[in-house]
Coordinates of C-alpha atoms and ligand atoms in Angstrom, one line a residue:
M11 CA 227.1 213.2 22.5
T12 CA 229.1 213.4 19.4
A13 CA 227.1 214.6 16.4
L14 CA 225.5 212.0 14.1
P15 CA 226.1 212.4 10.4
A16 CA 223.4 214.5 8.5
D17 CA 222.4 211.5 6.4
F18 CA 222.1 209.1 9.4
V19 CA 218.5 207.6 9.4
L20 CA 216.6 207.9 12.6
G21 CA 213.4 205.9 13.0
A22 CA 211.4 203.5 15.2
A23 CA 210.3 199.9 14.9
T24 CA 207.3 197.6 15.6
A25 CA 206.2 194.1 14.6
A26 CA 202.9 192.9 13.2
Y27 CA 201.8 190.5 16.0
Q28 CA 202.9 192.9 18.7
I29 CA 200.7 195.8 17.6
E30 CA 198.1 195.0 15.0
G31 CA 195.4 193.0 16.8
A32 CA 192.4 192.2 14.5
A33 CA 193.7 188.6 14.8
A34 CA 190.6 187.0 13.2
E35 CA 189.5 189.8 10.9
D36 CA 189.3 190.2 7.1
G37 CA 190.5 186.7 6.5
R38 CA 193.6 186.5 8.7
T39 CA 194.2 183.0 10.1
P40 CA 196.2 182.0 13.2
S41 CA 199.9 182.1 13.4
I42 CA 202.0 180.1 15.9
W43 CA 201.9 183.1 18.2
D44 CA 198.1 183.0 18.3
T45 CA 198.1 179.4 19.2
F46 CA 200.9 179.8 21.7
S47 CA 199.5 182.9 23.5
R48 CA 196.1 181.1 23.7
T49 CA 197.7 178.1 25.4
P50 CA 197.4 178.6 29.2
G51 CA 200.6 179.2 31.0
K52 CA 202.7 180.3 28.0
V53 CA 202.3 184.1 28.2
L54 CA 202.3 186.0 31.4
E55 CA 198.7 186.7 32.7
G56 CA 197.3 184.9 29.7
H57 CA 197.7 187.9 27.4
T58 CA 197.3 187.5 23.7
G59 CA 197.8 189.6 20.6
D60 CA 194.0 189.4 19.8
V61 CA 193.7 193.2 20.2
A62 CA 197.2 194.3 20.9
C63 CA 197.4 198.1 20.2
D64 CA 194.5 197.8 17.8
H65 CA 196.8 199.3 15.2
Y66 CA 194.9 197.6 12.4
H67 CA 191.9 199.8 13.2
R68 CA 193.9 202.9 14.1
L69 CA 196.2 203.1 11.2
D70 CA 195.6 206.7 10.3
E71 CA 196.0 207.9 13.8
D72 CA 199.2 206.0 14.2
L73 CA 200.6 207.3 10.9
D74 CA 199.9 210.8 12.1
M75 CA 201.7 210.1 15.3
I76 CA 204.7 208.8 13.5
K77 CA 204.7 212.0 11.4
D78 CA 204.3 214.2 14.5
L79 CA 207.2 212.6 16.1
G80 CA 209.3 213.5 13.1
L81 CA 210.6 210.0 12.4
Q82 CA 212.4 209.7 9.1
A83 CA 211.8 206.0 8.7
Y84 CA 209.5 203.3 10.2
R85 CA 210.3 199.6 10.4
F86 CA 207.3 197.3 10.6
S87 CA 206.6 193.7 9.8
T88 CA 203.9 192.0 7.7
S89 CA 201.8 189.2 8.9
W90 CA 202.2 186.1 6.7
S91 CA 198.8 184.6 7.6
R92 CA 197.0 187.9 7.0
V93 CA 198.3 188.0 3.4
L94 CA 198.3 184.3 2.7
P95 CA 195.6 182.8 5.0
G96 CA 196.4 179.3 6.2
G97 CA 199.9 179.7 4.8
G98 CA 198.5 178.8 1.4
S99 CA 199.2 180.4 -2.0
R100 CA 196.1 182.5 -2.6
P101 CA 196.7 186.1 -1.6
N102 CA 194.0 187.8 0.6
P103 CA 193.2 191.2 -1.0
K104 CA 192.0 192.7 2.3
G105 CA 195.3 191.7 4.0
L106 CA 197.3 193.3 1.1
D107 CA 195.1 196.3 1.2
F108 CA 196.1 197.0 4.8
Y109 CA 199.8 197.0 4.0
N110 CA 199.2 199.1 0.9
R111 CA 197.5 201.7 3.0
L112 CA 200.3 201.5 5.5
V113 CA 203.0 202.0 2.9
D114 CA 201.1 204.8 1.0
G115 CA 200.4 206.5 4.3
L116 CA 204.1 206.5 5.2
L117 CA 205.2 207.8 1.8
E118 CA 202.5 210.5 1.8
R119 CA 204.0 211.7 5.1
G120 CA 207.6 211.6 3.8
I121 CA 208.6 208.6 6.0
E122 CA 210.6 205.7 4.5
P123 CA 209.2 202.2 5.0
Y124 CA 211.5 199.4 6.1
L125 CA 209.6 196.2 5.7
T126 CA 210.4 193.0 7.6
L127 CA 208.8 189.8 6.1
Y128 CA 209.1 187.5 9.1
H129 CA 208.9 188.7 12.7
W130 CA 208.1 185.2 14.2
D131 CA 204.5 184.7 13.1
L132 CA 204.6 181.5 11.1
P133 CA 201.1 180.5 9.8
Q134 CA 199.9 177.7 12.1
E135 CA 199.3 175.3 9.2
L136 CA 203.0 175.4 8.3
E137 CA 203.9 174.6 11.9
D138 CA 201.5 171.7 11.7
A139 CA 203.4 170.5 8.7
G140 CA 206.6 170.4 10.7
G141 CA 207.5 174.1 11.1
W142 CA 211.0 175.4 10.6
P143 CA 212.6 172.0 11.2
N144 CA 210.9 170.9 8.0
R145 CA 212.9 172.1 4.9
D146 CA 209.7 172.5 2.8
V147 CA 208.8 175.7 4.7
T148 CA 211.7 177.5 3.0
Q149 CA 209.9 177.4 -0.4
R150 CA 206.7 178.6 1.2
F151 CA 208.6 181.6 2.6
C152 CA 210.0 182.4 -0.7
E153 CA 206.5 182.4 -2.3
Y154 CA 205.3 184.7 0.4
A155 CA 208.2 187.1 -0.1
L156 CA 207.4 187.3 -3.7
V157 CA 203.7 188.0 -3.1
M158 CA 204.7 190.8 -0.9
H159 CA 207.2 192.2 -3.4
D160 CA 204.6 192.0 -6.2
A161 CA 202.3 194.0 -4.1
L162 CA 204.6 196.6 -2.6
G163 CA 207.9 196.4 -4.4
D164 CA 207.2 199.5 -6.5
R165 CA 207.1 201.6 -3.3
V166 CA 209.2 199.8 -0.7
R167 CA 212.9 199.9 -1.2
K168 CA 214.3 198.3 2.0
W169 CA 213.4 194.6 2.6
T170 CA 214.4 192.5 5.5
T171 CA 213.8 188.8 5.3
F172 CA 214.0 187.7 8.9
N173 CA 214.0 189.3 12.3
E174 CA 216.2 187.6 14.9
P175 CA 216.2 184.0 13.6
W176 CA 218.0 183.0 16.9
C177 CA 214.7 183.7 18.7
S178 CA 212.6 181.7 16.2
S179 CA 214.9 178.6 16.3
Y180 CA 216.3 178.5 19.8
L181 CA 213.6 180.2 21.9
G182 CA 210.9 178.5 19.8
Y183 CA 212.2 174.9 19.3
A184 CA 214.7 174.4 22.2
A185 CA 213.9 176.7 25.2
G186 CA 210.2 176.6 24.3
V187 CA 209.6 180.1 25.8
H188 CA 208.5 181.5 22.4
A189 CA 206.1 180.0 19.8
P190 CA 205.7 177.2 18.9
G191 CA 207.0 176.3 22.4
R192 CA 208.6 173.0 21.5
T193 CA 211.1 171.4 23.9
D194 CA 210.4 167.7 22.9
N195 CA 213.4 167.5 20.7
T196 CA 215.8 170.3 21.3
A197 CA 218.0 169.0 18.5
D198 CA 215.3 170.2 16.1
S199 CA 216.3 173.8 16.8
V200 CA 219.5 173.4 14.8
P201 CA 217.8 172.4 11.5
A202 CA 215.2 175.1 12.3
Q203 CA 218.1 177.6 12.3
H204 CA 219.5 176.2 9.1
H205 CA 216.1 176.4 7.3
L206 CA 215.5 179.9 8.5
L207 CA 218.8 180.9 7.0
L208 CA 218.2 178.9 3.8
A209 CA 214.8 180.6 3.4
H210 CA 216.6 183.9 3.9
G211 CA 219.1 183.1 1.2
L212 CA 216.5 181.9 -1.3
A213 CA 214.2 184.9 -0.8
A214 CA 217.1 187.4 -0.8
R215 CA 218.3 186.2 -4.2
E216 CA 214.8 186.5 -5.7
L217 CA 214.1 189.8 -4.2
K218 CA 217.4 191.3 -5.4
T219 CA 216.7 190.0 -8.9
R220 CA 213.6 192.2 -8.7
G221 CA 215.5 195.2 -7.7
A222 CA 214.9 195.2 -3.9
E223 CA 217.5 196.3 -1.4
V224 CA 217.8 193.3 0.9
G225 CA 219.1 192.5 4.4
I226 CA 218.5 190.3 7.4
T227 CA 218.2 191.4 11.1
L228 CA 220.2 189.5 13.7
N229 CA 220.1 190.0 17.5
L230 CA 223.7 190.2 18.5
Y231 CA 225.2 190.5 22.0
A232 CA 228.4 191.6 23.5
V233 CA 229.7 188.6 25.4
S234 CA 232.2 188.5 28.2
P235 CA 233.5 185.9 30.7
E236 CA 232.7 186.5 34.3
T237 CA 236.3 185.9 35.4
D238 CA 239.6 185.1 33.6
S239 CA 239.3 181.4 34.3
E240 CA 239.6 179.0 31.4
A241 CA 236.1 177.6 32.1
D242 CA 234.6 181.1 31.8
A243 CA 236.6 181.8 28.6
D244 CA 235.2 178.6 27.1
A245 CA 231.6 179.6 28.1
A246 CA 232.1 183.0 26.5
R247 CA 233.4 181.4 23.3
R248 CA 230.3 179.1 23.2
I249 CA 227.8 181.9 23.8
D250 CA 229.4 184.3 21.4
G251 CA 229.2 181.3 19.0
L252 CA 225.5 180.6 19.5
C253 CA 224.4 184.3 19.6
N254 CA 226.7 185.9 17.1
R255 CA 229.0 183.7 15.0
I256 CA 226.6 181.0 14.1
W257 CA 224.6 183.7 12.3
L258 CA 227.2 186.0 11.0
E259 CA 229.5 183.3 9.5
P260 CA 226.9 181.5 7.3
V261 CA 225.2 184.7 6.2
L262 CA 228.4 186.7 5.4
L263 CA 231.0 184.0 4.8
G264 CA 229.0 180.9 3.8
R265 CA 230.2 178.6 6.6
Y266 CA 229.3 177.3 10.1
P267 CA 231.9 177.8 12.7
E268 CA 233.8 174.6 13.3
D269 CA 234.0 175.0 17.1
L270 CA 230.2 175.4 17.2
K271 CA 229.7 172.2 15.3
Q272 CA 231.8 170.5 17.9
D273 CA 229.8 172.0 20.8
L274 CA 226.6 170.8 19.1
A275 CA 227.9 167.4 18.2
P276 CA 226.1 165.6 21.1
L277 CA 222.8 166.8 19.5
T278 CA 223.3 166.9 15.8
D279 CA 225.8 166.0 13.0
F280 CA 224.6 168.8 10.7
S281 CA 223.5 166.2 8.1
F282 CA 220.5 168.5 7.3
V283 CA 223.0 170.8 5.5
R284 CA 222.9 169.8 1.8
D285 CA 225.5 170.6 -0.9
G286 CA 225.1 174.2 -2.1
D287 CA 223.0 175.3 0.9
L288 CA 225.7 177.6 2.3
D289 CA 226.2 179.3 -1.1
V290 CA 222.5 180.0 -1.1
I291 CA 222.7 181.3 2.5
K292 CA 225.6 183.6 1.6
A293 CA 223.3 185.6 -0.8
P294 CA 224.7 189.0 -1.7
L295 CA 223.0 191.6 0.6
D296 CA 222.7 195.4 0.6
F297 CA 222.7 195.9 4.4
L298 CA 222.8 194.1 7.7
G299 CA 220.3 194.8 10.5
V300 CA 221.5 194.5 14.0
N301 CA 219.3 194.4 17.1
Y302 CA 221.2 195.2 20.2
Y303 CA 219.9 195.2 23.8
S304 CA 222.5 194.0 26.2
R305 CA 225.7 192.2 27.2
H306 CA 225.8 188.5 28.3
V307 CA 228.3 187.9 31.1
V308 CA 228.8 184.1 31.4
S309 CA 230.4 181.5 33.6
G310 CA 231.3 178.0 32.7
T311 CA 232.3 176.7 36.1
Q312 CA 229.5 174.2 36.4
V313 CA 231.3 171.8 34.1
A314 CA 230.5 168.8 36.3
E315 CA 226.9 169.0 35.2
R316 CA 227.8 169.3 31.5
E317 CA 226.8 165.9 30.2
S318 CA 223.7 165.5 32.3
R319 CA 222.2 168.7 31.0
I320 CA 222.5 168.1 27.2
G321 CA 219.0 168.1 25.6
E322 CA 217.5 170.1 28.4
A323 CA 215.1 173.0 27.4
S324 CA 217.6 175.8 26.9
A325 CA 218.2 178.7 24.5
Y326 CA 221.8 177.5 24.1
P327 CA 221.7 173.8 22.9
G328 CA 225.0 172.0 23.4
S329 CA 226.0 174.7 26.1
E330 CA 223.1 174.1 28.5
F331 CA 225.5 174.2 31.5
V332 CA 226.6 177.8 30.9
Q333 CA 225.4 180.3 33.5
F334 CA 224.4 183.9 32.8
V335 CA 225.4 186.2 35.6
H336 CA 224.8 189.8 36.6
R337 CA 227.7 192.0 37.4
P338 CA 227.1 193.7 40.8
G339 CA 226.2 197.4 40.5
V340 CA 225.4 197.3 36.7
P341 CA 221.9 198.8 36.2
V342 CA 219.3 196.6 34.6
T343 CA 216.0 197.3 32.7
H344 CA 212.6 196.0 33.6
M345 CA 213.6 192.8 31.5
D346 CA 216.5 192.4 34.0
W347 CA 218.9 193.0 31.0
E348 CA 222.1 194.8 31.9
I349 CA 222.4 198.3 30.4
D350 CA 225.7 198.4 28.5
A351 CA 226.1 200.9 25.7
Q352 CA 229.8 200.0 25.2
G353 CA 228.6 196.6 24.2
L354 CA 226.9 198.0 21.2
Y355 CA 230.2 199.6 20.1
E356 CA 231.9 196.2 20.5
V357 CA 229.2 194.4 18.5
L358 CA 229.5 196.9 15.7
Q359 CA 233.2 196.3 15.6
Q360 CA 232.7 192.6 15.6
V361 CA 230.3 192.8 12.6
N362 CA 232.6 195.1 10.8
G363 CA 235.3 192.6 11.1
Y364 CA 233.3 190.3 8.8
T365 CA 231.9 192.7 6.3
S366 CA 231.9 196.2 4.9
L367 CA 228.2 196.1 4.3
P368 CA 226.2 199.1 5.5
I369 CA 224.7 198.4 8.9
Y370 CA 221.5 199.6 10.5
I371 CA 220.6 199.2 14.1
T372 CA 217.1 197.8 13.5
E373 CA 216.2 197.7 17.2
N374 CA 217.6 199.2 20.4
G375 CA 215.7 200.1 23.4
A376 CA 214.6 199.3 26.9
A377 CA 211.6 198.3 29.0
F378 CA 211.0 200.3 32.2
D379 CA 208.1 200.3 34.6
D380 CA 206.5 203.4 33.2
K381 CA 203.6 205.1 34.9
L382 CA 201.3 207.9 33.9
D383 CA 201.7 210.6 36.4
A384 CA 199.0 212.9 37.9
D385 CA 199.4 215.3 34.9
G386 CA 198.9 212.5 32.5
K387 CA 202.6 212.4 31.5
V388 CA 205.2 209.7 31.5
N389 CA 208.6 210.9 32.6
D390 CA 210.9 208.1 31.4
Q391 CA 214.3 209.7 32.0
D392 CA 215.8 206.2 32.4
R393 CA 214.8 205.5 28.7
I394 CA 216.2 208.8 27.5
D395 CA 219.5 207.9 29.3
Y396 CA 219.5 204.5 27.6
F397 CA 218.9 205.9 24.1
E398 CA 221.5 208.7 24.7
G399 CA 224.1 206.2 25.7
H400 CA 223.5 203.9 22.8
L401 CA 223.3 206.6 20.2
G402 CA 226.6 207.8 21.6
A403 CA 228.0 204.3 21.0
C404 CA 226.7 204.6 17.4
A405 CA 228.5 207.9 16.9
Q406 CA 231.7 206.5 18.3
A407 CA 231.5 203.5 15.9
I408 CA 230.9 205.8 13.0
E409 CA 233.9 207.8 14.0
A410 CA 235.9 204.6 14.1
G411 CA 234.9 203.9 10.5
V412 CA 232.0 201.5 10.9
P413 CA 229.5 202.0 8.0
L414 CA 226.5 202.5 10.3
R415 CA 223.7 204.2 8.4
G416 CA 220.7 204.3 10.7
Y417 CA 219.1 203.6 14.0
F418 CA 215.6 202.4 14.9
A419 CA 214.3 202.7 18.4
W420 CA 212.5 199.8 19.8
S421 CA 209.7 200.6 20.0
L422 CA 207.4 203.2 18.6
M423 CA 204.8 202.4 21.2
D424 CA 204.2 199.9 24.1
N425 CA 203.0 196.6 22.7
F426 CA 202.6 192.8 23.2
E427 CA 206.0 191.9 24.6
W428 CA 205.9 188.2 23.6
A429 CA 206.1 185.8 26.7
W430 CA 205.7 188.9 28.9
G431 CA 202.4 190.0 27.4
Y432 CA 201.6 193.7 28.1
T433 CA 203.6 193.7 31.4
R434 CA 206.7 195.1 29.8
R435 CA 206.7 198.5 28.1
F436 CA 209.3 199.3 25.5
G437 CA 207.5 202.2 23.8
M438 CA 208.4 205.9 23.3
V439 CA 204.7 206.3 23.2
Y440 CA 202.6 205.0 26.2
V441 CA 199.6 202.9 25.3
D442 CA 196.8 203.1 27.9
Y443 CA 195.3 199.7 27.4
E444 CA 192.7 200.5 30.1
D445 CA 191.5 203.8 28.5
S446 CA 190.5 203.0 25.0
Q447 CA 194.1 202.5 23.7
R448 CA 195.0 206.1 24.2
R449 CA 198.5 207.0 22.9
V450 CA 200.5 209.3 25.1
P451 CA 204.0 210.3 23.9
K452 CA 206.5 209.8 26.8
A453 CA 209.3 212.2 27.6
S454 CA 211.6 210.0 25.5
A455 CA 209.4 210.5 22.5
H456 CA 209.8 214.3 22.8
W457 CA 213.5 213.9 23.4
Y458 CA 213.9 211.7 20.3
S459 CA 212.0 214.2 18.2
D460 CA 214.5 216.8 19.3
V461 CA 217.5 214.6 18.5
I462 CA 216.1 214.0 15.0
R463 CA 215.5 217.8 14.5
N464 CA 218.9 218.9 15.9
R465 CA 221.2 215.9 15.5
Ligands
PNW521 C1 213.4 191.4 20.3 N1 216.1 187.2 24.6 O1 213.1 190.2 21.0 C2 212.3 191.5 19.3 O2 212.8 191.7 17.9 C3 211.2 192.4 19.6 O3 210.0 191.9 18.9 C4 211.0 192.4 21.1 O4 209.9 193.1 21.5 C5 212.3 193.1 21.6 O5 213.5 192.4 21.2 C6 212.3 193.2 23.1 O6 212.3 192.0 23.7 C7 213.9 189.5 21.9 O7 215.5 186.4 25.3 C8 213.3 188.7 22.8 O8 217.3 187.3 24.6 C9 214.0 187.9 23.7 C10 215.4 188.0 23.6 C11 216.0 188.8 22.7 C12 215.3 189.6 21.8

């Protein structure tokens, strides 16, 4: 592997609902993920985040673990309904106290905190008021952002507004496989997307005025057509549009791609976009976060079905007919996602075509079917290979001139993997949910510590 620059930041990431547990403690009220996971049939095996990794009660132990691994930075998210119960405007001192202890604990150990304000856990009351399709939520988000900055802004420098708004809008309001699980009107997912971006822009401006360094994290994909047919090229254009350009262009250039508006025309006329919105969305930023997991290989040959499928539950509204295929012989992870490190290089090049902003890989990693062996160890060579390949792609991008400044492995430890519950393990640290939540660093954790030490 080519060497990484000496000032390249190496860390790991988690998210509040996936690790904290303590769902009903110290004043926290339900978010849409509590409601969703408690609804039978939504999450595999009926798993919920009620206990998760019990991180809320094991904060000191987990901070020591982060330190022992040698991580330079730690990316976490804060739970809106822990800090502002009921999505209201009165801060909960016990909720803020938890994040104060987390931030102080990181700083005492010499680890830089990277805070994400929204990793999918909208307070349930705000969903009941219409959720992200309702424009009013944008103001509430802004208020929440400022409460957090008032509490932690003297110690946290790096602020991320949203994690993967594609998941919040399209998996949540169109495919229905993420909270709030709505499929009743898939057209709602498009204003949901717009309001997520608007909330980002409003909060980013306010946070920057207060001196924060601000970014947003997008989940981007390499996209390729299955064959060189025209239909497959059109499918690739559409999916690249919905995964990548429909986020990058408003955030960085202040516009929605025209071809995407055409694709979505059967569902929406974009009349929810008001004058000035796109200027707000194009707020000046300090960095861009990219989450990269895989490549999408797509086919558009089922054109005959096109019309009849519009409005179906789908993560790709307007392009419901597109098929996602696996290339024979390409290895996949336990999520069935193709392993494609070169795709990360391509995504970084695509982003760099839009902006010269510093970039962080805010998530990259893989689920494998990890097992504790007889010696109580986890030998996850497959995960080491995954990280090595993708860090290699980072080094290659840096060499090619991409201003990539850091990398966060997903994830620090095994956790609640959303619709998959605890059945999918992404951690560098194994969590033994059967044996009092014991943390066991996997081989990949030791490998990563070495990389951080030796570059
Ligand atoms: C990301 N998809 O989620 C999230 O930011 C993490 O919280 C999550 O644990 C991680 O990736 C692994 O899944 C995604 O369906 C979930 O394409 C689903 C998709 C993409 C990203």
